[in-house]
């Protein structure tokens, strides 16, 4: 077996046995300010920080696709939907590999398909929350840009909680 396969087998065995995952253990803070490897390991332990970075990356993909499609003359609503969809796909890819890698189900399994479906549902819930907040803000006379920023923050926290607590929790789907 290769080391990657051994690691995956150990991860799966740990999950079946209900053992704590790496992100559940106490954070190891480097003892020296110059311990670069230690600090990198410390920040890797911070699931929320990794999720923020991944979310920014997915948002950048979403916006890049949206703006590129607008440049082709595509209808803005369709361009926004395509950009959002590509952003969701980017977010899944990055989240499942960099944020929740120790909790994602194995490829090709029913559980993995369910996780993907729940991930998309959480994204759609975030979209609905965003639409409601911007709509209510507009009805109350709030600048739509300010309402959108508030909506981004609220939907970000909502989707993070859903993904961290429900979709990618240990033993979420067996």
Coordinates of N, CA, C and O in Angstrom, one line a residue, residues 5-140:
X5 N -2.7 5.7 0.6 CA -3.7 4.7 0.8 C -3.7 4.3 2.3 O -4.8 4.1 2.9
X6 N -2.5 4.2 2.9 CA -2.5 3.9 4.3 C -3.1 5.0 5.1 O -3.9 4.7 6.1
X7 N -2.9 6.2 4.8 CA -3.5 7.3 5.5 C -5.0 7.3 5.4 O -5.7 7.5 6.4
X8 N -5.5 7.1 4.2 CA -6.9 7.0 3.9 C -7.5 5.8 4.7 O -8.6 6.0 5.3
X9 N -6.9 4.7 4.7 CA -7.4 3.5 5.4 C -7.4 3.8 6.9 O -8.4 3.5 7.6
X10 N -6.4 4.5 7.5 CA -6.4 4.9 8.9 C -7.5 5.9 9.2 O -8.2 5.7 10.2
X11 N -7.7 6.8 8.3 CA -8.8 7.8 8.5 C -10.1 7.1 8.5 O -11.0 7.4 9.4
X12 N -10.4 6.2 7.6 CA -11.6 5.5 7.6 C -11.8 4.6 8.8 O -12.9 4.6 9.4
X13 N -10.8 4.0 9.3 CA -10.8 3.2 10.5 C -11.1 4.0 11.7 O -11.9 3.7 12.5
X14 N -10.4 5.2 11.8 CA -10.7 6.1 12.9 C -12.1 6.6 12.9 O -12.8 6.6 14.0
X15 N -12.7 6.9 11.7 CA -14.0 7.3 11.6 C -15.0 6.2 12.1 O -15.9 6.4 12.8
X16 N -14.7 5.0 11.6 CA -15.6 3.9 12.0 C -15.5 3.6 13.5 O -16.5 3.2 14.2
X17 N -14.4 3.8 14.1 CA -14.2 3.5 15.5 C -14.6 4.7 16.4 O -14.6 4.6 17.6
X18 N -15.0 5.8 15.8 CA -15.4 7.0 16.5 C -14.3 7.7 17.2 O -14.5 8.4 18.2
X19 N -13.1 7.6 16.7 CA -11.9 8.3 17.3 C -12.0 9.7 16.9 O -12.5 10.1 15.9
X20 N -11.4 10.5 17.8 CA -11.3 12.0 17.6 C -10.4 12.2 16.3 O -9.5 11.6 16.1
X21 N -10.9 13.2 15.6 CA -10.1 13.6 14.4 C -9.1 14.7 14.8 O -9.2 15.2 15.9
X22 N -8.1 14.9 14.0 CA -7.0 15.8 14.3 C -7.6 17.2 14.7 O -7.0 17.9 15.6
X23 N -8.6 17.7 14.0 CA -9.1 19.0 14.3 C -9.8 19.1 15.6 O -10.2 20.2 16.1
X24 N -10.1 18.0 16.3 CA -10.7 18.0 17.6 C -9.7 18.0 18.8 O -10.1 18.3 19.9
X25 N -8.5 17.8 18.5 CA -7.4 17.8 19.5 C -7.1 19.2 19.9 O -7.3 20.2 19.1
X26 N -6.4 19.4 21.0 CA -6.0 20.8 21.4 C -5.0 21.3 20.4 O -4.2 20.7 19.8
X27 N -5.2 22.6 20.2 CA -4.3 23.3 19.3 C -2.9 23.3 19.8 O -2.6 23.5 21.0
X28 N -1.9 23.0 18.9 CA -0.5 23.1 19.3 C 0.1 24.4 18.8 O 0.2 24.6 17.6
X29 N 0.4 25.3 19.8 CA 0.9 26.6 19.5 C 2.4 26.5 19.5 O 3.0 26.0 20.5
X30 N 3.1 26.9 18.4 CA 4.6 26.9 18.4 C 5.2 27.7 19.5 O 4.6 28.7 20.0
X31 N 6.3 27.2 20.0 CA 7.0 27.9 21.1 C 7.9 29.0 20.7 O 8.3 29.8 21.5
X32 N 8.1 29.1 19.4 CA 9.0 30.1 18.9 C 8.3 30.9 17.7 O 7.6 30.3 16.9
X33 N 8.5 32.2 17.7 CA 7.9 33.0 16.6 C 8.6 32.7 15.3 O 8.0 33.0 14.3
X34 N 9.7 32.1 15.3 CA 10.4 31.8 14.0 C 10.2 30.4 13.6 O 10.7 30.0 12.5
X35 N 9.4 29.6 14.3 CA 9.0 28.2 13.9 C 8.0 28.2 12.8 O 6.8 28.0 13.0
X36 N 8.4 28.5 11.5 CA 7.5 28.6 10.4 C 6.7 27.3 10.2 O 5.5 27.4 10.1
X37 N 7.3 26.2 10.2 CA 6.6 24.9 10.1 C 5.5 24.7 11.2 O 4.4 24.3 10.9
X38 N 5.9 25.1 12.4 CA 5.0 25.0 13.5 C 3.8 25.9 13.3 O 2.6 25.6 13.6
X39 N 4.0 27.1 12.9 CA 2.9 28.1 12.7 C 2.0 27.6 11.5 O 0.8 27.8 11.6
X40 N 2.6 27.1 10.4 CA 1.8 26.6 9.3 C 0.9 25.5 9.8 O -0.3 25.4 9.5
X41 N 1.4 24.6 10.7 CA 0.7 23.5 11.2 C -0.4 24.0 12.1 O -1.6 23.5 12.1
X42 N -0.1 25.0 12.9 CA -1.1 25.7 13.8 C -2.3 26.2 13.0 O -3.5 25.9 13.3
X43 N -2.0 26.9 11.9 CA -3.1 27.5 11.1 C -3.9 26.4 10.4 O -5.1 26.6 10.1
X44 N -3.2 25.3 10.0 CA -3.9 24.2 9.4 C -5.0 23.6 10.3 O -5.9 23.0 9.9
X45 N -4.7 23.7 11.6 CA -5.7 23.2 12.6 C -6.9 24.0 12.8 O -7.9 23.5 13.3
X46 N -6.9 25.2 12.3 CA -8.0 26.1 12.5 C -9.0 25.9 11.3 O -8.9 26.6 10.3
X47 N -10.0 25.1 11.5 CA -11.0 24.8 10.5 C -11.7 26.1 10.0 O -11.9 26.3 8.8
X48 N -12.1 26.9 10.9 CA -12.8 28.1 10.5 C -11.9 29.0 9.6 O -12.4 29.6 8.6
X49 N -10.7 29.2 10.0 CA -9.8 30.0 9.2 C -9.6 29.4 7.8 O -9.6 30.1 6.8
X50 N -9.5 28.1 7.7 CA -9.4 27.5 6.4 C -10.6 27.7 5.6 O -10.6 27.9 4.4
X51 N -11.8 27.6 6.3 CA -13.1 27.8 5.6 C -13.2 29.2 5.0 O -13.7 29.4 3.9
X52 N -12.7 30.2 5.8 CA -12.7 31.6 5.3 C -11.9 31.7 4.0 O -12.3 32.3 3.0
X53 N -10.7 31.1 4.0 CA -9.8 31.2 2.8 C -10.5 30.5 1.6 O -10.5 31.0 0.5
X54 N -11.0 29.3 1.9 CA -11.7 28.6 0.8 C -12.9 29.4 0.3 O -13.1 29.4 -0.9
X55 N -13.6 30.0 1.2 CA -14.8 30.8 0.8 C -14.4 32.0 -0.1 O -15.1 32.3 -1.1
X56 N -13.4 32.6 0.3 CA -12.9 33.8 -0.5 C -12.5 33.3 -1.9 O -12.8 33.9 -2.9
X57 N -11.8 32.1 -2.0 CA -11.4 31.5 -3.3 C -12.6 31.2 -4.1 O -12.6 31.5 -5.3
X58 N -13.6 30.6 -3.5 CA -14.8 30.2 -4.3 C -15.6 31.4 -4.7 O -16.1 31.5 -5.9
X59 N -15.6 32.5 -3.9 CA -16.2 33.7 -4.3 C -15.5 34.4 -5.5 O -16.1 34.9 -6.4
X60 N -14.2 34.3 -5.5 CA -13.4 34.8 -6.6 C -13.7 34.1 -7.9 O -13.8 34.7 -8.9
X61 N -13.8 32.8 -7.8 CA -14.2 32.0 -9.0 C -15.6 32.4 -9.5 O -15.8 32.6 -10.7
X62 N -16.5 32.5 -8.6 CA -17.9 32.9 -8.9 C -17.9 34.2 -9.6 O -18.4 34.3 -10.7
X63 N -17.2 35.2 -9.1 CA -17.2 36.5 -9.7 C -16.4 36.5 -11.0 O -16.9 37.2 -11.9
X64 N -15.3 35.8 -11.1 CA -14.6 35.8 -12.3 C -15.4 35.2 -13.5 O -15.4 35.7 -14.6
X65 N -16.1 34.1 -13.2 CA -17.0 33.5 -14.2 C -18.1 34.5 -14.6 O -18.4 34.7 -15.7
X66 N -18.7 35.0 -13.6 CA -19.8 36.0 -13.8 C -19.4 37.1 -14.6 O -20.0 37.5 -15.7
X67 N -18.3 37.8 -14.3 CA -17.8 38.9 -15.1 C -17.4 38.5 -16.5 O -17.6 39.3 -17.4
X68 N -16.7 37.4 -16.6 CA -16.3 36.9 -18.0 C -17.6 36.7 -18.8 O -17.6 37.0 -20.0
X69 N -18.6 36.1 -18.3 CA -19.8 35.8 -19.0 C -20.5 37.1 -19.4 O -21.1 37.2 -20.5
X70 N -20.5 38.1 -18.5 CA -21.1 39.4 -18.8 C -20.4 40.0 -20.0 O -21.0 40.7 -20.8
X71 N -19.1 39.8 -20.1 CA -18.3 40.4 -21.2 C -18.7 39.8 -22.5 O -18.5 40.4 -23.6
X72 N -19.2 38.6 -22.5 CA -19.7 37.9 -23.8 C -21.0 38.4 -24.2 O -21.5 38.0 -25.2
X73 N -21.7 39.2 -23.3 CA -23.0 39.7 -23.6 C -24.2 38.8 -23.1 O -25.3 39.0 -23.4
X74 N -23.8 37.9 -22.3 CA -24.8 37.0 -21.7 C -25.7 37.8 -20.8 O -25.3 38.8 -20.1
X75 N -27.0 37.4 -20.7 CA -28.0 38.0 -19.7 C -27.4 37.9 -18.3 O -26.9 36.8 -17.9
X76 N -27.5 38.9 -17.6 CA -26.8 39.0 -16.2 C -27.3 37.9 -15.3 O -26.6 37.3 -14.5
X77 N -28.6 37.7 -15.3 CA -29.2 36.7 -14.4 C -28.6 35.3 -14.7 O -28.3 34.5 -13.8
X78 N -28.5 34.9 -15.9 CA -28.0 33.6 -16.3 C -26.5 33.6 -16.0 O -26.0 32.6 -15.5
X79 N -25.8 34.7 -16.2 CA -24.4 34.7 -15.9 C -24.1 34.6 -14.4 O -23.2 33.9 -14.0
X80 N -25.0 35.2 -13.6 CA -24.9 35.1 -12.2 C -25.2 33.7 -11.7 O -24.5 33.1 -10.8
X81 N -26.2 33.0 -12.3 CA -26.5 31.6 -11.9 C -25.4 30.7 -12.3 O -25.0 29.8 -11.5
X82 N -24.8 30.9 -13.5 CA -23.6 30.0 -13.9 C -22.4 30.3 -13.0 O -21.8 29.3 -12.5
X83 N -22.2 31.5 -12.7 CA -21.0 31.9 -11.8 C -21.2 31.3 -10.4 O -20.3 30.7 -9.8
X84 N -22.5 31.4 -9.9 CA -22.8 30.9 -8.6 C -22.6 29.3 -8.6 O -22.0 28.8 -7.7
X85 N -23.0 28.7 -9.6 CA -22.9 27.2 -9.7 C -21.4 26.8 -9.8 O -21.0 25.8 -9.1
X86 N -20.6 27.5 -10.6 CA -19.2 27.2 -10.6 C -18.6 27.4 -9.3 O -17.7 26.7 -8.8
X87 N -19.0 28.5 -8.6 CA -18.5 28.8 -7.3 C -18.8 27.7 -6.3 O -17.9 27.4 -5.4
X88 N -20.0 27.2 -6.4 CA -20.4 26.1 -5.5 C -19.5 24.9 -5.7 O -19.0 24.2 -4.8
X89 N -19.3 24.6 -7.0 CA -18.4 23.4 -7.3 C -17.0 23.6 -6.8 O -16.3 22.7 -6.3
X90 N -16.5 24.9 -7.0 CA -15.1 25.2 -6.5 C -15.1 25.1 -4.9 O -14.1 24.5 -4.4
X91 N -16.2 25.5 -4.3 CA -16.2 25.5 -2.8 C -16.2 24.0 -2.4 O -15.5 23.7 -1.4
X92 N -17.0 23.2 -3.0 CA -17.0 21.7 -2.6 C -15.6 21.2 -2.8 O -15.1 20.5 -1.9
X93 N -15.0 21.4 -3.9 CA -13.7 20.8 -4.2 C -12.7 21.3 -3.2 O -12.0 20.4 -2.6
X94 N -12.7 22.5 -2.9 CA -11.7 23.1 -1.9 C -12.1 22.6 -0.5 O -11.2 22.2 0.3
X95 N -13.3 22.7 -0.1 CA -13.7 22.3 1.2 C -13.5 20.8 1.5 O -13.0 20.5 2.6
X96 N -13.8 20.0 0.6 CA -13.6 18.6 0.8 C -12.2 18.1 0.8 O -11.8 17.1 1.4
X97 N -11.3 19.0 0.3 CA -9.9 18.6 0.2 C -9.0 19.4 1.3 O -8.0 18.9 1.8
X98 N -9.5 20.6 1.6 CA -8.6 21.5 2.5 C -9.3 21.8 3.8 O -8.5 22.2 4.7
X99 N -10.6 21.8 3.9 CA -11.2 22.2 5.2 C -11.7 21.0 6.0 O -11.4 20.8 7.1
X100 N -12.5 20.1 5.3 CA -13.1 19.0 6.0 C -12.6 17.7 5.5 O -13.3 16.7 5.5
X101 N -11.4 17.6 5.0 CA -10.8 16.4 4.4 C -10.9 15.2 5.3 O -11.1 14.1 4.9
X102 N -10.7 15.4 6.6 CA -10.8 14.3 7.6 C -12.2 13.8 7.8 O -12.4 12.8 8.5
X103 N -13.2 14.5 7.3 CA -14.6 14.1 7.5 C -15.4 13.9 6.3 O -16.6 13.6 6.4
X104 N -14.8 14.0 5.1 CA -15.5 13.8 3.9 C -15.6 12.2 3.6 O -14.7 11.5 3.9
X105 N -16.8 11.8 3.1 CA -17.0 10.4 2.9 C -16.1 9.9 1.6 O -15.7 10.8 0.8
X106 N -15.9 8.7 1.5 CA -15.1 8.1 0.5 C -15.8 8.3 -0.9 O -17.0 8.3 -1.0
X107 N -14.9 8.5 -1.9 CA -15.4 8.7 -3.3 C -16.2 7.5 -3.7 O -15.9 6.4 -3.4
X108 N -17.2 7.8 -4.5 CA -18.0 6.7 -5.1 C -19.0 6.0 -4.2 O -19.7 5.1 -4.6
X109 N -19.2 6.6 -3.0 CA -20.1 6.0 -2.0 C -21.4 6.8 -2.0 O -21.5 8.0 -2.4
X110 N -22.5 6.2 -1.5 CA -23.7 6.8 -1.4 C -23.6 8.0 -0.4 O -24.2 9.1 -0.6
X111 N -22.8 7.8 0.7 CA -22.6 8.8 1.7 C -22.0 10.1 1.0 O -22.3 11.2 1.4
X112 N -21.0 9.9 0.1 CA -20.4 11.0 -0.5 C -21.4 11.8 -1.4 O -21.4 13.0 -1.4
X113 N -22.2 11.1 -2.1 CA -23.2 11.7 -2.9 C -24.2 12.5 -2.0 O -24.6 13.6 -2.4
X114 N -24.6 11.9 -0.9 CA -25.4 12.6 0.1 C -24.7 13.9 0.6 O -25.4 14.9 0.7
X115 N -23.5 13.8 0.9 CA -22.8 15.0 1.4 C -22.7 16.1 0.3 O -23.0 17.2 0.6
X116 N -22.5 15.7 -0.9 CA -22.5 16.7 -2.0 C -23.9 17.3 -2.2 O -24.0 18.5 -2.3
X117 N -24.9 16.5 -2.1 CA -26.3 17.0 -2.2 C -26.6 18.0 -1.1 O -27.2 19.1 -1.3
X118 N -26.2 17.6 0.2 CA -26.5 18.5 1.3 C -25.6 19.8 1.2 O -26.1 20.9 1.6
X119 N -24.4 19.7 0.6 CA -23.6 20.8 0.4 C -24.3 21.8 -0.5 O -24.3 23.0 -0.3
X120 N -24.8 21.3 -1.6 CA -25.6 22.2 -2.6 C -26.8 22.8 -1.9 O -27.1 24.0 -2.1
X121 N -27.5 22.0 -1.1 CA -28.7 22.5 -0.4 C -28.2 23.7 0.5 O -28.9 24.7 0.6
X122 N -27.1 23.5 1.2 CA -26.7 24.5 2.1 C -26.3 25.8 1.4 O -26.6 26.9 1.8
X123 N -25.8 25.6 0.2 CA -25.4 26.8 -0.7 C -26.7 27.5 -1.1 O -26.8 28.7 -1.1
X124 N -27.7 26.7 -1.5 CA -29.0 27.3 -1.9 C -29.7 28.0 -0.7 O -30.3 29.0 -0.9
X125 N -29.6 27.4 0.5 CA -30.1 28.1 1.7 C -29.4 29.5 1.9 O -30.0 30.5 2.2
X126 N -28.1 29.5 1.7 CA -27.3 30.7 1.8 C -27.8 31.7 0.7 O -27.9 32.9 1.0
X127 N -28.1 31.2 -0.5 CA -28.6 32.1 -1.5 C -30.0 32.7 -1.1 O -30.2 33.9 -1.3
X128 N -30.8 31.9 -0.6 CA -32.2 32.3 -0.2 C -32.1 33.4 0.9 O -32.7 34.4 0.9
X129 N -31.2 33.1 1.9 CA -31.0 34.1 3.0 C -30.5 35.4 2.4 O -31.0 36.5 2.8
X130 N -29.6 35.3 1.5 CA -29.0 36.5 0.9 C -30.1 37.3 0.2 O -30.3 38.5 0.3
X131 N -31.0 36.6 -0.6 CA -32.0 37.2 -1.3 C -33.0 37.9 -0.4 O -33.5 39.0 -0.6
X132 N -33.4 37.2 0.7 CA -34.3 37.8 1.7 C -33.7 39.0 2.3 O -34.4 40.1 2.4
X133 N -32.5 39.0 2.8 CA -31.8 40.1 3.5 C -31.7 41.3 2.5 O -32.1 42.4 2.9
X134 N -31.3 41.1 1.3 CA -31.2 42.2 0.3 C -32.6 42.7 0.0 O -32.8 44.0 -0.1
X135 N -33.6 41.9 -0.2 CA -34.9 42.3 -0.5 C -35.5 43.1 0.7 O -36.1 44.2 0.5
X136 N -35.4 42.6 1.9 CA -35.9 43.4 3.1 C -35.1 44.7 3.2 O -35.8 45.7 3.5
X137 N -33.8 44.6 3.1 CA -33.0 45.9 3.1 C -33.5 46.9 2.1 O -33.7 48.1 2.5
X138 N -33.8 46.4 0.9 CA -34.2 47.3 -0.1 C -35.6 47.9 0.2 O -35.8 49.1 0.1
X139 N -36.5 47.1 0.7 CA -37.8 47.6 1.1 C -37.7 48.6 2.3 O -38.6 49.5 2.4
X140 N -36.7 48.5 3.1 CA -36.5 49.4 4.2 C -35.7 50.6 3.9 O -35.4 51.5 4.7

